[in-house]
Tab-separated table of N, CA and C in Angstrom:
chain	number	residue	atom	x	y	z
I	1	UNK	N	-54.032	63.956	6.259
I	1	UNK	CA	-53.201	64.381	5.151
I	1	UNK	C	-53.795	65.614	4.462
I	2	UNK	N	-55.124	65.616	4.305
I	2	UNK	CA	-55.751	66.762	3.643
I	2	UNK	C	-55.624	68.040	4.460
I	3	UNK	N	-55.653	67.914	5.770
I	3	UNK	CA	-55.532	69.111	6.603
I	3	UNK	C	-54.143	69.728	6.468
I	4	UNK	N	-53.135	68.886	6.270
I	4	UNK	CA	-51.778	69.400	6.075
I	4	UNK	C	-51.686	70.150	4.754
I	5	UNK	N	-52.313	69.595	3.708
I	5	UNK	CA	-52.291	70.265	2.408
I	5	UNK	C	-53.054	71.575	2.434
I	6	UNK	N	-54.069	71.655	3.272
I	6	UNK	CA	-54.824	72.912	3.384
I	6	UNK	C	-54.030	73.979	4.123
I	7	UNK	N	-53.185	73.559	5.058
I	7	UNK	CA	-52.394	74.514	5.834
I	7	UNK	C	-51.125	74.961	5.112
I	8	UNK	N	-50.719	74.235	4.086
I	8	UNK	CA	-49.482	74.568	3.386
I	8	UNK	C	-49.497	75.972	2.773
I	9	UNK	N	-50.546	76.400	2.051
I	9	UNK	CA	-50.532	77.775	1.519
I	9	UNK	C	-50.477	78.831	2.617
I	10	UNK	N	-51.158	78.584	3.724
I	10	UNK	CA	-51.115	79.539	4.831
I	10	UNK	C	-49.713	79.603	5.423
I	11	UNK	N	-49.047	78.465	5.520
I	11	UNK	CA	-47.684	78.454	6.044
I	11	UNK	C	-46.736	79.204	5.113
I	12	UNK	N	-46.953	79.073	3.803
I	12	UNK	CA	-46.105	79.799	2.859
I	12	UNK	C	-46.339	81.301	2.931
I	13	UNK	N	-47.564	81.702	3.268
I	13	UNK	CA	-47.833	83.131	3.421
I	13	UNK	C	-47.191	83.682	4.684
I	14	UNK	N	-47.182	82.893	5.728
I	14	UNK	CA	-46.593	83.333	6.982
I	14	UNK	C	-45.069	83.364	6.876
I	15	UNK	N	-44.504	82.388	6.156
I	15	UNK	CA	-43.054	82.299	5.986
I	15	UNK	C	-42.705	82.482	4.507
I	16	UNK	N	-42.723	83.719	3.998
I	16	UNK	CA	-42.500	83.910	2.559
I	16	UNK	C	-41.104	83.520	2.109
I	17	UNK	N	-40.146	83.502	3.017
I	17	UNK	CA	-38.795	83.130	2.597
I	17	UNK	C	-38.732	81.673	2.155
I	18	UNK	N	-39.649	80.842	2.634
I	18	UNK	CA	-39.663	79.438	2.228
I	18	UNK	C	-40.127	79.281	0.784
I	19	UNK	N	-40.848	80.269	0.258
I	19	UNK	CA	-41.370	80.171	-1.101
I	19	UNK	C	-40.389	80.681	-2.142
I	20	UNK	N	-39.356	81.396	-1.732
I	20	UNK	CA	-38.403	81.930	-2.691
I	20	UNK	C	-37.477	80.837	-3.201
I	21	UNK	N	-37.025	81.002	-4.429
I	21	UNK	CA	-36.071	80.054	-4.989
I	21	UNK	C	-34.713	80.255	-4.335
I	22	UNK	N	-33.902	79.226	-4.377
I	22	UNK	CA	-32.581	79.321	-3.784
I	22	UNK	C	-31.701	80.243	-4.620
I	23	UNK	N	-30.900	81.030	-3.936
I	23	UNK	CA	-30.024	81.966	-4.634
I	23	UNK	C	-28.782	81.270	-5.185
I	24	UNK	N	-28.335	80.212	-4.521
I	24	UNK	CA	-27.123	79.518	-4.955
I	24	UNK	C	-27.445	78.577	-6.108
I	25	UNK	N	-26.415	78.242	-6.876
I	25	UNK	CA	-26.579	77.286	-7.969
I	25	UNK	C	-26.800	75.897	-7.383
I	26	UNK	N	-27.668	75.106	-7.999
I	26	UNK	CA	-27.869	73.752	-7.491
I	26	UNK	C	-26.626	72.889	-7.685
I	27	UNK	N	-26.541	71.830	-6.915
I	27	UNK	CA	-25.379	70.948	-6.990
I	27	UNK	C	-25.279	70.322	-8.381
I	28	UNK	N	-24.071	70.261	-8.903
I	28	UNK	CA	-23.848	69.654	-10.205
I	28	UNK	C	-24.082	70.578	-11.376
I	29	UNK	N	-24.401	71.836	-11.136
I	29	UNK	CA	-24.681	72.750	-12.242
I	29	UNK	C	-23.446	73.542	-12.665
I	30	UNK	N	-22.307	73.262	-12.078
I	30	UNK	CA	-21.085	74.006	-12.400
I	30	UNK	C	-20.733	73.989	-13.872
I	31	UNK	N	-20.715	72.821	-14.535
I	31	UNK	CA	-20.381	72.801	-15.966
I	31	UNK	C	-21.410	73.532	-16.821
I	32	UNK	N	-22.663	73.455	-16.433
I	32	UNK	CA	-23.717	74.137	-17.201
I	32	UNK	C	-23.564	75.641	-17.064
I	33	UNK	N	-23.317	76.109	-15.845
I	33	UNK	CA	-23.133	77.540	-15.619
I	33	UNK	C	-21.892	78.034	-16.356
I	34	UNK	N	-20.823	77.228	-16.342
I	34	UNK	CA	-19.605	77.618	-17.062
I	34	UNK	C	-19.850	77.682	-18.567
I	35	UNK	N	-20.609	76.720	-19.099
I	35	UNK	CA	-20.910	76.729	-20.538
I	35	UNK	C	-21.760	77.930	-20.910
I	36	UNK	N	-22.732	78.261	-20.075
I	36	UNK	CA	-23.560	79.437	-20.359
I	36	UNK	C	-22.757	80.730	-20.255
I	37	UNK	N	-21.817	80.775	-19.321
I	37	UNK	CA	-20.933	81.937	-19.231
I	37	UNK	C	-20.065	82.089	-20.467
I	38	UNK	N	-19.543	80.958	-20.973
I	38	UNK	CA	-18.753	80.995	-22.200
I	38	UNK	C	-19.607	81.461	-23.375
I	39	UNK	N	-20.854	80.952	-23.463
I	39	UNK	CA	-21.745	81.347	-24.546
I	39	UNK	C	-22.058	82.839	-24.473
I	40	UNK	N	-22.297	83.340	-23.271
I	40	UNK	CA	-22.569	84.772	-23.117
I	40	UNK	C	-21.343	85.591	-23.513
I	41	UNK	N	-20.155	85.160	-23.106
I	41	UNK	CA	-18.938	85.869	-23.489
I	41	UNK	C	-18.717	85.859	-24.989
I	42	UNK	N	-19.064	84.745	-25.630
I	42	UNK	CA	-18.909	84.652	-27.085
I	42	UNK	C	-19.909	85.552	-27.798
I	43	UNK	N	-21.153	85.539	-27.339
I	43	UNK	CA	-22.195	86.324	-28.007
I	43	UNK	C	-22.055	87.820	-27.767
I	44	UNK	N	-21.422	88.205	-26.671
I	44	UNK	CA	-21.326	89.630	-26.347
I	44	UNK	C	-19.886	90.134	-26.357
I	45	UNK	N	-18.953	89.344	-26.857
I	45	UNK	CA	-17.543	89.731	-26.861
I	45	UNK	C	-17.200	90.697	-27.979
I	46	UNK	N	-15.907	90.972	-28.108
I	46	UNK	CA	-15.424	91.940	-29.094
I	46	UNK	C	-15.658	91.472	-30.526
I	47	UNK	N	-15.432	90.180	-30.781
I	47	UNK	CA	-15.619	89.668	-32.138
I	47	UNK	C	-17.094	89.763	-32.539
I	48	UNK	N	-17.985	89.373	-31.615
I	48	UNK	CA	-19.414	89.443	-31.911
I	48	UNK	C	-19.859	90.884	-32.134
I	49	UNK	N	-19.306	91.801	-31.370
I	49	UNK	CA	-19.658	93.214	-31.550
I	49	UNK	C	-19.211	93.703	-32.919
I	50	UNK	N	-18.015	93.334	-33.330
I	50	UNK	CA	-17.524	93.751	-34.643
I	50	UNK	C	-18.372	93.149	-35.765
I	51	UNK	N	-18.727	91.878	-35.629
I	51	UNK	CA	-19.572	91.238	-36.645
I	51	UNK	C	-20.943	91.901	-36.701
I	52	UNK	N	-21.504	92.234	-35.537
I	52	UNK	CA	-22.816	92.886	-35.511
I	52	UNK	C	-22.765	94.268	-36.152
I	53	UNK	N	-21.701	95.004	-35.905
I	53	UNK	CA	-21.563	96.337	-36.524
I	53	UNK	C	-21.480	96.210	-38.038
I	54	UNK	N	-20.697	95.237	-38.506
I	54	UNK	CA	-20.598	95.045	-39.959
I	54	UNK	C	-21.923	94.577	-40.554
I	55	UNK	N	-22.663	93.722	-39.823
I	55	UNK	CA	-23.954	93.242	-40.320
I	55	UNK	C	-24.959	94.380	-40.412
I	56	UNK	N	-25.005	95.234	-39.402
I	56	UNK	CA	-25.934	96.375	-39.437
I	56	UNK	C	-25.547	97.330	-40.555
I	57	UNK	N	-24.254	97.553	-40.751
I	57	UNK	CA	-23.818	98.429	-41.836
I	57	UNK	C	-24.192	97.836	-43.198
I	58	UNK	N	-23.971	96.539	-43.378
I	58	UNK	CA	-24.304	95.898	-44.651
I	58	UNK	C	-25.803	95.914	-44.900
I	59	UNK	N	-26.589	95.612	-43.877
I	59	UNK	CA	-28.054	95.627	-44.025
I	59	UNK	C	-28.530	97.040	-44.321
I	60	UNK	N	-27.978	98.024	-43.619
I	60	UNK	CA	-28.362	99.410	-43.879
I	60	UNK	C	-28.024	99.852	-45.294
I	61	UNK	N	-26.846	99.470	-45.775
I	61	UNK	CA	-26.460	99.828	-47.145
I	61	UNK	C	-27.374	99.155	-48.167
I	62	UNK	N	-27.694	97.868	-47.925
I	62	UNK	CA	-28.583	97.165	-48.856
I	62	UNK	C	-29.999	97.744	-48.830
I	63	UNK	N	-30.439	98.200	-47.672
I	63	UNK	CA	-31.761	98.835	-47.599
I	63	UNK	C	-31.767	100.154	-48.360
I	64	UNK	N	-30.695	100.923	-48.226
I	64	UNK	CA	-30.636	102.223	-48.896
I	64	UNK	C	-30.532	102.091	-50.412
I	65	UNK	N	-29.887	101.034	-50.891
I	65	UNK	CA	-29.758	100.854	-52.331
I	65	UNK	C	-30.920	100.085	-52.940
I	66	UNK	N	-31.890	99.674	-52.118
I	66	UNK	CA	-33.081	99.012	-52.629
I	66	UNK	C	-32.927	97.530	-52.895
I	67	UNK	N	-31.873	96.921	-52.411
I	67	UNK	CA	-31.671	95.493	-52.639
I	67	UNK	C	-32.203	94.632	-51.503
I	68	UNK	N	-32.743	95.250	-50.475
I	68	UNK	CA	-33.258	94.497	-49.336
I	68	UNK	C	-34.563	95.125	-48.876
I	69	UNK	N	-35.508	94.263	-48.548
I	69	UNK	CA	-36.792	94.718	-48.042
I	69	UNK	C	-36.578	95.465	-46.719
I	70	UNK	N	-37.203	96.612	-46.570
I	70	UNK	CA	-37.043	97.419	-45.364
I	70	UNK	C	-37.513	96.687	-44.120
I	71	UNK	N	-38.567	95.893	-44.269
I	71	UNK	CA	-39.096	95.167	-43.114
I	71	UNK	C	-38.087	94.130	-42.619
I	72	UNK	N	-37.473	93.379	-43.526
I	72	UNK	CA	-36.464	92.397	-43.137
I	72	UNK	C	-35.242	93.085	-42.540
I	73	UNK	N	-34.828	94.182	-43.125
I	73	UNK	CA	-33.685	94.923	-42.601
I	73	UNK	C	-33.931	95.458	-41.204
I	74	UNK	N	-35.127	95.974	-40.967
I	74	UNK	CA	-35.464	96.463	-39.627
I	74	UNK	C	-35.496	95.316	-38.624
I	75	UNK	N	-35.939	94.136	-39.055
I	75	UNK	CA	-35.956	92.971	-38.175
I	75	UNK	C	-34.545	92.584	-37.755
I	76	UNK	N	-33.604	92.615	-38.690
I	76	UNK	CA	-32.210	92.285	-38.372
I	76	UNK	C	-31.633	93.293	-37.380
I	77	UNK	N	-31.866	94.556	-37.614
I	77	UNK	CA	-31.313	95.599	-36.746
I	77	UNK	C	-31.934	95.537	-35.354
I	78	UNK	N	-33.242	95.324	-35.270
I	78	UNK	CA	-33.905	95.200	-33.964
I	78	UNK	C	-33.396	93.961	-33.232
I	79	UNK	N	-33.152	92.874	-33.964
I	79	UNK	CA	-32.605	91.666	-33.347
I	79	UNK	C	-31.243	91.903	-32.723
I	80	UNK	N	-30.402	92.672	-33.381
I	80	UNK	CA	-29.081	92.990	-32.831
I	80	UNK	C	-29.224	93.838	-31.569
I	81	UNK	N	-30.132	94.805	-31.582
I	81	UNK	CA	-30.361	95.618	-30.387
I	81	UNK	C	-30.852	94.760	-29.229
I	82	UNK	N	-31.742	93.809	-29.496
I	82	UNK	CA	-32.245	92.936	-28.436
I	82	UNK	C	-31.137	92.037	-27.914
I	83	UNK	N	-30.302	91.511	-28.796
I	83	UNK	CA	-29.204	90.633	-28.372
I	83	UNK	C	-28.251	91.357	-27.436
I	84	UNK	N	-27.816	92.541	-27.819
I	84	UNK	CA	-26.846	93.261	-27.006
I	84	UNK	C	-27.484	94.006	-25.833
I	85	UNK	N	-28.779	94.240	-25.883
I	85	UNK	CA	-29.452	94.913	-24.782
I	85	UNK	C	-30.210	93.973	-23.865
I	86	UNK	N	-29.983	92.659	-24.013
I	86	UNK	CA	-30.750	91.675	-23.235
I	86	UNK	C	-30.580	91.873	-21.730
I	87	UNK	N	-29.371	92.139	-21.278
I	87	UNK	CA	-29.141	92.316	-19.838
I	87	UNK	C	-29.903	93.530	-19.318
I	88	UNK	N	-29.905	94.615	-20.068
I	88	UNK	CA	-30.636	95.810	-19.648
I	88	UNK	C	-32.138	95.588	-19.695
I	89	UNK	N	-32.602	94.840	-20.688
I	89	UNK	CA	-34.033	94.558	-20.801
I	89	UNK	C	-34.502	93.722	-19.616
I	90	UNK	N	-33.741	92.691	-19.278
I	90	UNK	CA	-34.112	91.840	-18.147
I	90	UNK	C	-34.062	92.624	-16.840
I	91	UNK	N	-33.050	93.471	-16.661
I	91	UNK	CA	-32.966	94.285	-15.444
I	91	UNK	C	-34.154	95.237	-15.339
I	92	UNK	N	-34.588	95.801	-16.461
I	92	UNK	CA	-35.752	96.670	-16.443
I	92	UNK	C	-37.029	95.925	-16.106
I	93	UNK	N	-37.171	94.721	-16.630
I	93	UNK	CA	-38.368	93.916	-16.331
I	93	UNK	C	-38.365	93.525	-14.851
I	94	UNK	N	-37.194	93.146	-14.323
I	94	UNK	CA	-37.116	92.769	-12.923
I	94	UNK	C	-37.422	93.938	-12.006
I	95	UNK	N	-36.926	95.117	-12.344
I	95	UNK	CA	-37.199	96.281	-11.493
I	95	UNK	C	-38.663	96.689	-11.575
I	96	UNK	N	-39.271	96.530	-12.746
I	96	UNK	CA	-40.689	96.854	-12.881
I	96	UNK	C	-41.561	95.850	-12.132
I	97	UNK	N	-41.087	94.610	-12.051
I	97	UNK	CA	-41.839	93.572	-11.342
I	97	UNK	C	-41.551	93.583	-9.849
I	98	UNK	N	-40.626	94.420	-9.420
I	98	UNK	CA	-40.302	94.493	-8.018
I	98	UNK	C	-39.307	93.447	-7.558
I	99	UNK	N	-38.605	92.853	-8.491
I	99	UNK	CA	-37.621	91.812	-8.166
I	99	UNK	C	-36.288	92.419	-7.793
I	100	UNK	N	-35.253	91.603	-7.951
I	100	UNK	CA	-33.897	92.022	-7.590
I	100	UNK	C	-33.561	93.284	-8.287
């Protein structure tokens, strides 16, 4: 049994395709994938974009009039950029890591 466990890493090096994760969704994950798709559509849809634009405008106005701490206002604005730029950020990390 121990000899098999010792050969397993070598076998994975020889056959790297066996070490990769499956590209297809696992069985039974259809409802989860659909729910995540709905959540992504809600967070990045037209209504969310309009709300984010109004939030950034309100935060910017409050920062300019001195009613909001600049640090908190910058945190809100950076958070909106990260939310809407998440797909681009992940694609950049994957390309830098040599992934898909």
